[in-house]
Structures are given as C-alpha cells and as structure tokens.
Coordinates of C-alpha atoms in Angstrom, one line a residue:
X556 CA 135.3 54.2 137.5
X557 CA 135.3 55.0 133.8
X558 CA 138.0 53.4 131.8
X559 CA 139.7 57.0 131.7
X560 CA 139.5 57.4 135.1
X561 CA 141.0 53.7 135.8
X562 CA 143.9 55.0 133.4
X563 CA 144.9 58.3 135.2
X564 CA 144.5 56.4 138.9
X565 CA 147.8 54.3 137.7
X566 CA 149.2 57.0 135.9
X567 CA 152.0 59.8 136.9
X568 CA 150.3 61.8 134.3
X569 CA 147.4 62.8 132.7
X570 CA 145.7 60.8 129.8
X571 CA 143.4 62.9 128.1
X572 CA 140.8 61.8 125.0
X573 CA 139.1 64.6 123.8
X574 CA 137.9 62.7 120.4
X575 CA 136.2 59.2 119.6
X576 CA 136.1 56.8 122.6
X577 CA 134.5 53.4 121.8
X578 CA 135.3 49.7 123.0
X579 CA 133.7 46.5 121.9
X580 CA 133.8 43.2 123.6
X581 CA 132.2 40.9 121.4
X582 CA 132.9 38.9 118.8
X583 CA 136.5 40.7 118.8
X584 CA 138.0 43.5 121.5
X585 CA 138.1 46.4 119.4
X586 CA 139.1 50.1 120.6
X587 CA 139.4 52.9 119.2
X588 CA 140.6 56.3 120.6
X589 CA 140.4 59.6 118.8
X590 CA 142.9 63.0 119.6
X591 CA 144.8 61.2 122.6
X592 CA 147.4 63.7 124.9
X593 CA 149.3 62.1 127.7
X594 CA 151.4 64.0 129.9
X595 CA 154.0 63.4 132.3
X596 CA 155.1 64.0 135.0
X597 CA 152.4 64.9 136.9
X598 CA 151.6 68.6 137.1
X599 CA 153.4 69.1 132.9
X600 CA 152.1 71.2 130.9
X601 CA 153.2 70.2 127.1
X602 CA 152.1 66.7 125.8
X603 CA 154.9 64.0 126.1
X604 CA 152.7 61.7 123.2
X605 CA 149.4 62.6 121.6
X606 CA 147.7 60.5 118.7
X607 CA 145.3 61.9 116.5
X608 CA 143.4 58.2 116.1
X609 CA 144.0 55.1 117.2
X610 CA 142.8 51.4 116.5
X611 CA 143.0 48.0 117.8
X612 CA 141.4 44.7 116.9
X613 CA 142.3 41.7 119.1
X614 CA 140.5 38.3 118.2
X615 CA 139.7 36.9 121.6
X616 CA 139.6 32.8 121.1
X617 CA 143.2 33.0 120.3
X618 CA 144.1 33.8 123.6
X619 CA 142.6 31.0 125.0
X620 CA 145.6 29.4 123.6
X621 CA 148.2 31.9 124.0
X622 CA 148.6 33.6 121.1
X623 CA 147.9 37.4 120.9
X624 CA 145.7 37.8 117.3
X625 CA 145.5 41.6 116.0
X626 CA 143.3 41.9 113.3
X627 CA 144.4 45.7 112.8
X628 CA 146.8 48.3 114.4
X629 CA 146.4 51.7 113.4
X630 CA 148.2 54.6 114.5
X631 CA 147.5 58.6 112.7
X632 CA 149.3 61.4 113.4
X633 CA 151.7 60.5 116.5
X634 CA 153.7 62.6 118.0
X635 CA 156.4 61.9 121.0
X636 CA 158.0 64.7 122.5
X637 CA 161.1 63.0 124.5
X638 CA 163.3 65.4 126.6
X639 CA 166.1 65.4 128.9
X640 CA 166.5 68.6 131.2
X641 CA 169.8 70.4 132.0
X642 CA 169.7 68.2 135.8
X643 CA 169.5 65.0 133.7
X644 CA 165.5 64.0 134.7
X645 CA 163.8 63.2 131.6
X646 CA 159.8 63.3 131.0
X647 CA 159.7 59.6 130.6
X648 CA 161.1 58.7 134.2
X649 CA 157.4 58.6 135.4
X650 CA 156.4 55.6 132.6
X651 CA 159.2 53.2 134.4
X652 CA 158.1 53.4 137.9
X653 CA 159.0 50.2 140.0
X654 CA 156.1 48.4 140.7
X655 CA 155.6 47.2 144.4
X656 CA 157.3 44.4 145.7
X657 CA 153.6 41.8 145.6
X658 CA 153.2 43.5 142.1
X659 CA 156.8 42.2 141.2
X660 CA 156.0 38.4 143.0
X661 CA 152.8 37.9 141.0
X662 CA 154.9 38.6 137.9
X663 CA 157.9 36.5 138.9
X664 CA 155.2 33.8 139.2
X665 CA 153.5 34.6 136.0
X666 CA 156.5 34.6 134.2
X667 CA 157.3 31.3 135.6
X668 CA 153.9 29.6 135.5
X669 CA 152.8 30.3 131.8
X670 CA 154.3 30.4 128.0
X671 CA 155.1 33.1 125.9
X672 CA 152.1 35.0 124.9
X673 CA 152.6 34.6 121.0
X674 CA 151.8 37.7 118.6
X675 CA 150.6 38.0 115.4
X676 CA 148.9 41.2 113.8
X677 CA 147.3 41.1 110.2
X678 CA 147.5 45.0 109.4
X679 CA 150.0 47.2 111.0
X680 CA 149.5 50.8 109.5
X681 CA 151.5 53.9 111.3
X682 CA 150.9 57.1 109.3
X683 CA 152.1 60.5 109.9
X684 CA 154.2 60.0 112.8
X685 CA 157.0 62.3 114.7
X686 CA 159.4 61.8 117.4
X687 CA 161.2 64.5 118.9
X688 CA 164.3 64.1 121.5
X689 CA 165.6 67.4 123.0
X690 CA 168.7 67.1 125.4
X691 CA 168.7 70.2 127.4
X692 CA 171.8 68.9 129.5
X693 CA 173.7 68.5 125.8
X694 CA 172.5 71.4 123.9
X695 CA 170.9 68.9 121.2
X696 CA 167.7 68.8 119.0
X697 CA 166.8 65.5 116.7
X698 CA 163.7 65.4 115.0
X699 CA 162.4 62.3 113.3
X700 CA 158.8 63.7 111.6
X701 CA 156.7 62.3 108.2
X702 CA 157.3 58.2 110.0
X703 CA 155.1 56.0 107.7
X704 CA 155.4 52.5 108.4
X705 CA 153.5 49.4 107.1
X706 CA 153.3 45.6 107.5
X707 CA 150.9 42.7 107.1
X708 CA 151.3 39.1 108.8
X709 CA 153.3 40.5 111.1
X710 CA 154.3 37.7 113.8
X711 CA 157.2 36.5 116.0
X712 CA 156.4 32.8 115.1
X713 CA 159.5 32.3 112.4
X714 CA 156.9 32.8 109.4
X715 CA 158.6 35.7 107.4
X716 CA 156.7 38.8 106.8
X717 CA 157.6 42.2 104.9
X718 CA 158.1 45.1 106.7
X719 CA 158.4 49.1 104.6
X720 CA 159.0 52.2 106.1
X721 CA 160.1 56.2 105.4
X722 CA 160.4 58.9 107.4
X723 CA 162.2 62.9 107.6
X724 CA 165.4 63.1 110.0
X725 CA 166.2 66.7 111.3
X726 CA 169.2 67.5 112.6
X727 CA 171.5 70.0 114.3
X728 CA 167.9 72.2 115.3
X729 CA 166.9 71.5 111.9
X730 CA 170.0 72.6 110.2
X731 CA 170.1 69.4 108.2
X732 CA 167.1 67.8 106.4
X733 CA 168.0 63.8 105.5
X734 CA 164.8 61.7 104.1
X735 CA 164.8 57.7 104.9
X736 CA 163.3 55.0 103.2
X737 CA 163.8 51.1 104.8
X738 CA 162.3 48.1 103.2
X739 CA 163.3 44.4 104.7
X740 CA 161.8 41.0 105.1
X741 CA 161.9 40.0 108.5
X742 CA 162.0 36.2 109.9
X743 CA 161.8 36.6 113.6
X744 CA 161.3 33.5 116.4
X745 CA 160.0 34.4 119.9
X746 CA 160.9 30.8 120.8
X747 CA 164.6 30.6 119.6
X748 CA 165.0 34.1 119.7
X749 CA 166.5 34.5 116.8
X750 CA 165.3 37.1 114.2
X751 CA 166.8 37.3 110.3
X752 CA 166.2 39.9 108.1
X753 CA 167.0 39.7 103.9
X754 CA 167.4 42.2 101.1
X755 CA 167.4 45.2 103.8
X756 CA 168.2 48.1 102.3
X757 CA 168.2 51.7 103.4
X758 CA 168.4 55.2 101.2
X759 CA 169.3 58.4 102.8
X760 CA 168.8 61.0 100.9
X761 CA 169.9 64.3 102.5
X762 CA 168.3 67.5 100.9
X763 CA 171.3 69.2 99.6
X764 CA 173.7 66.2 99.0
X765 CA 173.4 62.9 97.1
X766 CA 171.6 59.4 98.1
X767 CA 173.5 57.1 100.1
X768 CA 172.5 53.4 100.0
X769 CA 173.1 50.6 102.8
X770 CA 172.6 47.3 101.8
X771 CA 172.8 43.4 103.3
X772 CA 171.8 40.7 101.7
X773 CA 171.3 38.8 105.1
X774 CA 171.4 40.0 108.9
X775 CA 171.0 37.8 112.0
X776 CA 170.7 38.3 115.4
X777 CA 170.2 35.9 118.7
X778 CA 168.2 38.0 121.4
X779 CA 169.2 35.2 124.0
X780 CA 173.1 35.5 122.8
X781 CA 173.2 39.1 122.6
X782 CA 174.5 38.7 119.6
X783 CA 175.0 39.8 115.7
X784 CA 176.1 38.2 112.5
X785 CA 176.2 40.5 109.0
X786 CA 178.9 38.4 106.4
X787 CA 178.4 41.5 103.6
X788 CA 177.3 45.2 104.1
X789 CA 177.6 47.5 101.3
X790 CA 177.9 51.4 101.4
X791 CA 176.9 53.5 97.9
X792 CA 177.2 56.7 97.5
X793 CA 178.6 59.7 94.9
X794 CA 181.4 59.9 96.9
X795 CA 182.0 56.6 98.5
X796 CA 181.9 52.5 97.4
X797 CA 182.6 50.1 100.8
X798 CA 181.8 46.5 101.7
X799 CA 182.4 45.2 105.1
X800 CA 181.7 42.4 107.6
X801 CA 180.3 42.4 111.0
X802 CA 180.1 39.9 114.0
X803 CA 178.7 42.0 117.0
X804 CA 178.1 41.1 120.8
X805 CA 177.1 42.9 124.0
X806 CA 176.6 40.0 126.3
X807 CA 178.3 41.6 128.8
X808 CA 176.6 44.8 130.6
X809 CA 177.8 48.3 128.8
X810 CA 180.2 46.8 127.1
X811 CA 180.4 45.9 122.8
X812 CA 182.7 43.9 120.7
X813 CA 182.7 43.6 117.2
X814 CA 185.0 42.8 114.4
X815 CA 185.2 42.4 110.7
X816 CA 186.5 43.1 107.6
X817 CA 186.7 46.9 105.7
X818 CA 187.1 47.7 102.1
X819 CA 187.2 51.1 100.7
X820 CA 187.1 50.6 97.0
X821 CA 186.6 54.6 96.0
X822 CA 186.1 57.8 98.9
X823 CA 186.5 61.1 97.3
X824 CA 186.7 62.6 101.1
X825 CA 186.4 66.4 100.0
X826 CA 183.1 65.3 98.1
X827 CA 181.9 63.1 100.9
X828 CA 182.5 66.1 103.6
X829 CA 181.3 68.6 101.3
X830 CA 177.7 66.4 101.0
X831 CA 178.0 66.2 105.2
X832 CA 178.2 70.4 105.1
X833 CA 181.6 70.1 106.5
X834 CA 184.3 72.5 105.0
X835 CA 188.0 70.7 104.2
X836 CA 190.4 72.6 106.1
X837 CA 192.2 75.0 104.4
X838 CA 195.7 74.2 103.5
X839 CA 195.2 70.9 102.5
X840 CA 195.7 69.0 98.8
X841 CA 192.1 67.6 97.9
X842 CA 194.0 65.6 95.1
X843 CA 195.1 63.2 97.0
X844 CA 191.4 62.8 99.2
X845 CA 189.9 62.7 96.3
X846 CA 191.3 59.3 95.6
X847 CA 191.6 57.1 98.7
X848 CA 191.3 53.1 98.7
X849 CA 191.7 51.4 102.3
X850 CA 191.4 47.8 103.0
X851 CA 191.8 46.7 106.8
X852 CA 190.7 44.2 109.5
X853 CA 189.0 45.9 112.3
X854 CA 188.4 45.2 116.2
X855 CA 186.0 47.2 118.6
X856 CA 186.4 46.4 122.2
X857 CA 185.0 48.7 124.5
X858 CA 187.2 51.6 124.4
X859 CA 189.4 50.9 121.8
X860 CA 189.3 50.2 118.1
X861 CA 191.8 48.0 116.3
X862 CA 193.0 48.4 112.3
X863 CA 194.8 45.6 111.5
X864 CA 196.5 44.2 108.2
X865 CA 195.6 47.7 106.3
X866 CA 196.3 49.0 103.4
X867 CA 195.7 52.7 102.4
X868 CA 196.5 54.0 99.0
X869 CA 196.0 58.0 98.6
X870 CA 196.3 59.0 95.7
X871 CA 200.0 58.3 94.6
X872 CA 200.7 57.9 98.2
X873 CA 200.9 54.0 99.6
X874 CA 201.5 52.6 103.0
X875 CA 200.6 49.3 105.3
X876 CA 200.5 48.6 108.8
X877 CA 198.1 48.8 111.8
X878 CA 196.5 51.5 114.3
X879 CA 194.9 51.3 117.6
X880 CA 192.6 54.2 119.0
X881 CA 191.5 54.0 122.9
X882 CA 189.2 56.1 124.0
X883 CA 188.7 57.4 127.4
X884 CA 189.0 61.2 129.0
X885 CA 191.6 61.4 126.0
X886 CA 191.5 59.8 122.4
X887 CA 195.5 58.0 122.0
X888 CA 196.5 57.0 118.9
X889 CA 199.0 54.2 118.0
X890 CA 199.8 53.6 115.1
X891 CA 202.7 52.0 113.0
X892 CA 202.9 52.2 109.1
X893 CA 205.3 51.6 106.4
X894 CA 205.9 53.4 103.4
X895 CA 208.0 53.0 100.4
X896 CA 208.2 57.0 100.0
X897 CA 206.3 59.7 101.8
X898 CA 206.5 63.5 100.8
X899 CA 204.4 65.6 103.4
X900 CA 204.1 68.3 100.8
X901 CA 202.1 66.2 98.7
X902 CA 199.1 66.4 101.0
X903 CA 199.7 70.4 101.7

C-alpha cells in the first residue's frame, strides 16, 4: 500500500494530495505535501481542511533519546471548515473515533512504560491561514481568515521562546470585521506542567471603531492544577481604561471559579457601544454613561457571579454595595446598594 492509501484505510474520510508528495528518510525525516483536501465524514462532499503546502523536518537521533527535534514546520494557505448541523453531528465527529479496546491496552501500557516524548521545533512558520465554524443548530457564522503565526526555538523544556501572531476575525456572517495582532514570550514545562507567558499583549482593531489593547505583564498556568494566576490585566481603549486581577480554576469537570479584583478608572458606555455597533436605547441620558468609574471585588462560581465591596460613581450619581447574578433557565439579580441621593430623572 502507498502511504496515501495506508492514510485513507484508517480514515472516516478521504485524504486527497493532488500536489507535491515527497518523503525522505535519511539523514533527517522530511515530508512535504503539496494542495492537501481531507474530507469527513465518509461520503462529504466539501473539504473539512485543505493545505496548499506543507513541511516537516524531524531530526531522527533525537529520538533515540526521547526528544521530538523539528528542524522546520511549515504550513501555507490552510483552511478548516468546522460545522455543527441543525441535529447537533458536527464534521469532526469522525477524527475522535474510539480506538478498539487492544488499541487502548497498548497505549495504557505505553503511556505507563516510557517518558514524555519531549518537543522542540526550530522554525514554526503558518502563513495564510483560515478557520471557519458554522453552527447550523445556532444560526451562527465566525470566521477567523489572514492567521499568520511565527516562532523559533519553540520547545516545552522551560527554555523561553517568542511566539507572534495576527489574524482577521469575522463575525455575525461577516457583519463585523475585527483585525488581531498577539505577541508573547512563552516559558512552558512539559515536566512541571507549568507554562508562563510575559509582556502578552493583544490589539484588536475593529474596522469601524478604535483599537483596543489587552495587556499582562505576567500569566501563569499549572496544566496538572487546572489552574490560572494573572496579578494585573489592563484594558485600553477610546472609550474605556480597566485593570483587574484573576485567579482561575476548573479542576472540577464543567465547572469554573475565578475571582479578583475590578477597576473601571474611565468607560464612556455610549462611545464603547457605539464602537461595538450597538444603538443606546432611546430615552436614556448619555451624560451620565459617558462618565462611569466602578471599582469592585468579583466572584465567578459556576452559575453565579459575585460584586462585592463596589463602588460605582456615574456621573454625579454615587452608590456602594454588592450584587449577585445566577444564571440558570432565568438570569436573577440581587442586588443591594446605598446611595446618598438618587434622582431617576437624571439617567432619563
């Protein structure tokens, strides 16, 4: 069998390469794939990933001792078409097949009888990529299309490396157009499992609003604990100037905490929702969302949220005290504030 033909026996699909097909053994395993389609299920008829080039270098004498040595990924003009029908079966169903049960002992035992294969990759290079996620059963269409990203001395071995990326976001069947540019520096530990990332910063810049920047000086996160630690996270926009806090944890199955600290130093909420393309309703004063400052203590736990110690100034409004929103079939809010004056007709 042909190395094609050994693909599709094991596949619920159909992997096609109508391009450059090449594989060398010696002194490095080196592949390289030109105009790729795969398509599944079995029996589909549009393309659920197609690549217009592909290329792998793996050093072999590393692997004697474990380690998984890429001299060079390159992927060119992706494309992943994800999709969820109205009956809830999705087109990626087929890829997670269970394996048989002596497929599942030999890799019980594997897992068991050898070390973690380590990774390291000199050249990762993903150019002109798109992703596209269409949910029938929701009535939704995301597409995430120009994905460049780039990194050298990529490795899970603690050795920190940098990693750049930018892409297009499409929204609401392309009624909204939001470019994204991500640059970090990435520290991550396969052994510890703990992975650290400093000076991440992300821009969004939406095509007919103004750029919004997200910014931490220092993330972690423990794979093993499930968990994630952010002491300062700032929020820059036109409209809008926050810092807050996070510690995060989903330990337990479909279930997140997290809690932290929240400080609104400036939200002009008419600007902010105007930027978003959502109209103010009609009635309301924008001079008082125009000048909003909230400071607060805040605590997700599965289906509620928690604002504690706030304090929300609005204009010439004031007030302090604490709400609790649960989520469910209905949204209930509790809430208790104090005020030293409140005129409704101030915000009408």
């Amino acid at each position: 069998l042909s190395l094609l033909e050994m693909a599709n026996s094991r596949l619920d699909g159909t992997l096609e390469i109508n391009g450059e097909l090449s594989l060398s053994l010696w002194p490095s395993l080196a592949l390289a794939l030109g105009d790729v389609h795969l398509r599944t299920p079995a029996g589909a008829t549009e393309d659920f990933a197609s690549a217009r080039e592909l290329r792998l270098g793996v050093d072999l004498m590393p692997l004697l001792r474990k380690q998984l040595s890429v001299g060079q990924l390159l992927v060119k003009g992706f494309s992943l078409n994800a999709r969820r029908e109205r009956n809830g079966n999705t087109n990626w169903d087929a890829l997670g097949a269970k394996p048989s049960t002596t497929t599942q002992k030999v890799a019980a035992k594997a897992a068991t009888d050898t070390a973690p294969l380590l990774l390291a990759i000199d050249r990762v290079r993903i150019e002109d990529g798109t992703l596209v996620f269409t949910d029938v059963q929701a009535g939704t269409h995301h597409e995430l299309r120009d994905i460049n990203i780039r990194s050298d001395d990529v490795n899970m071995s603690g050795d920190p490396f940098k990693l750049e990326g930018r892409a297009r976001l499409l929204t609401d069947n392309g009624g909204r157009d939001i470019r994204i540019a991500l640059g970090t520096r990435v520290d991550a530990n396969l052994a510890t499992g703990q992975i650290m990332l400093e000076n991440s910063k992300l821009t969004l810049t939406p095509a007919d609003g103004p750029e919004i920047q997200l910014a931490a000086p220092d993330i972690s996160a423990s794979i093993k604990q499930h968990s994630a630690h952010v002491p300062a996270l700032t929020l820059v926009a036109d409209s809008l100037k926050a810092t807050s806090s996070l510690d995060a944890n989903w330990s337990e199955p479909d279930r997140l905490t997290a809690n932290g600290k929240l400080d609104v130093s400036a939200l002009d909420l008419p600007a902010l929702l105007q930027a978003l393309a959502i109209t103010l309703p009609s009635g309301l004063n924008p001079e008082p969302l125009s000048d909003i400052v909230l400071n607060t203590d805040y605590a997700l736990d599965g289906e509620s949220l928690a604002l504690s110690q706030t304090k929300l100034r609005a204009g010439k409004f004031n007030a302090a005290g604490k709400l609790q929103l649960k989520f469910g079939k209905t949204t209930r809010i509790d809430a208790k504030f104090t005020s030293p004056e409140l005129e409704l007709e101030y915000f009408f």
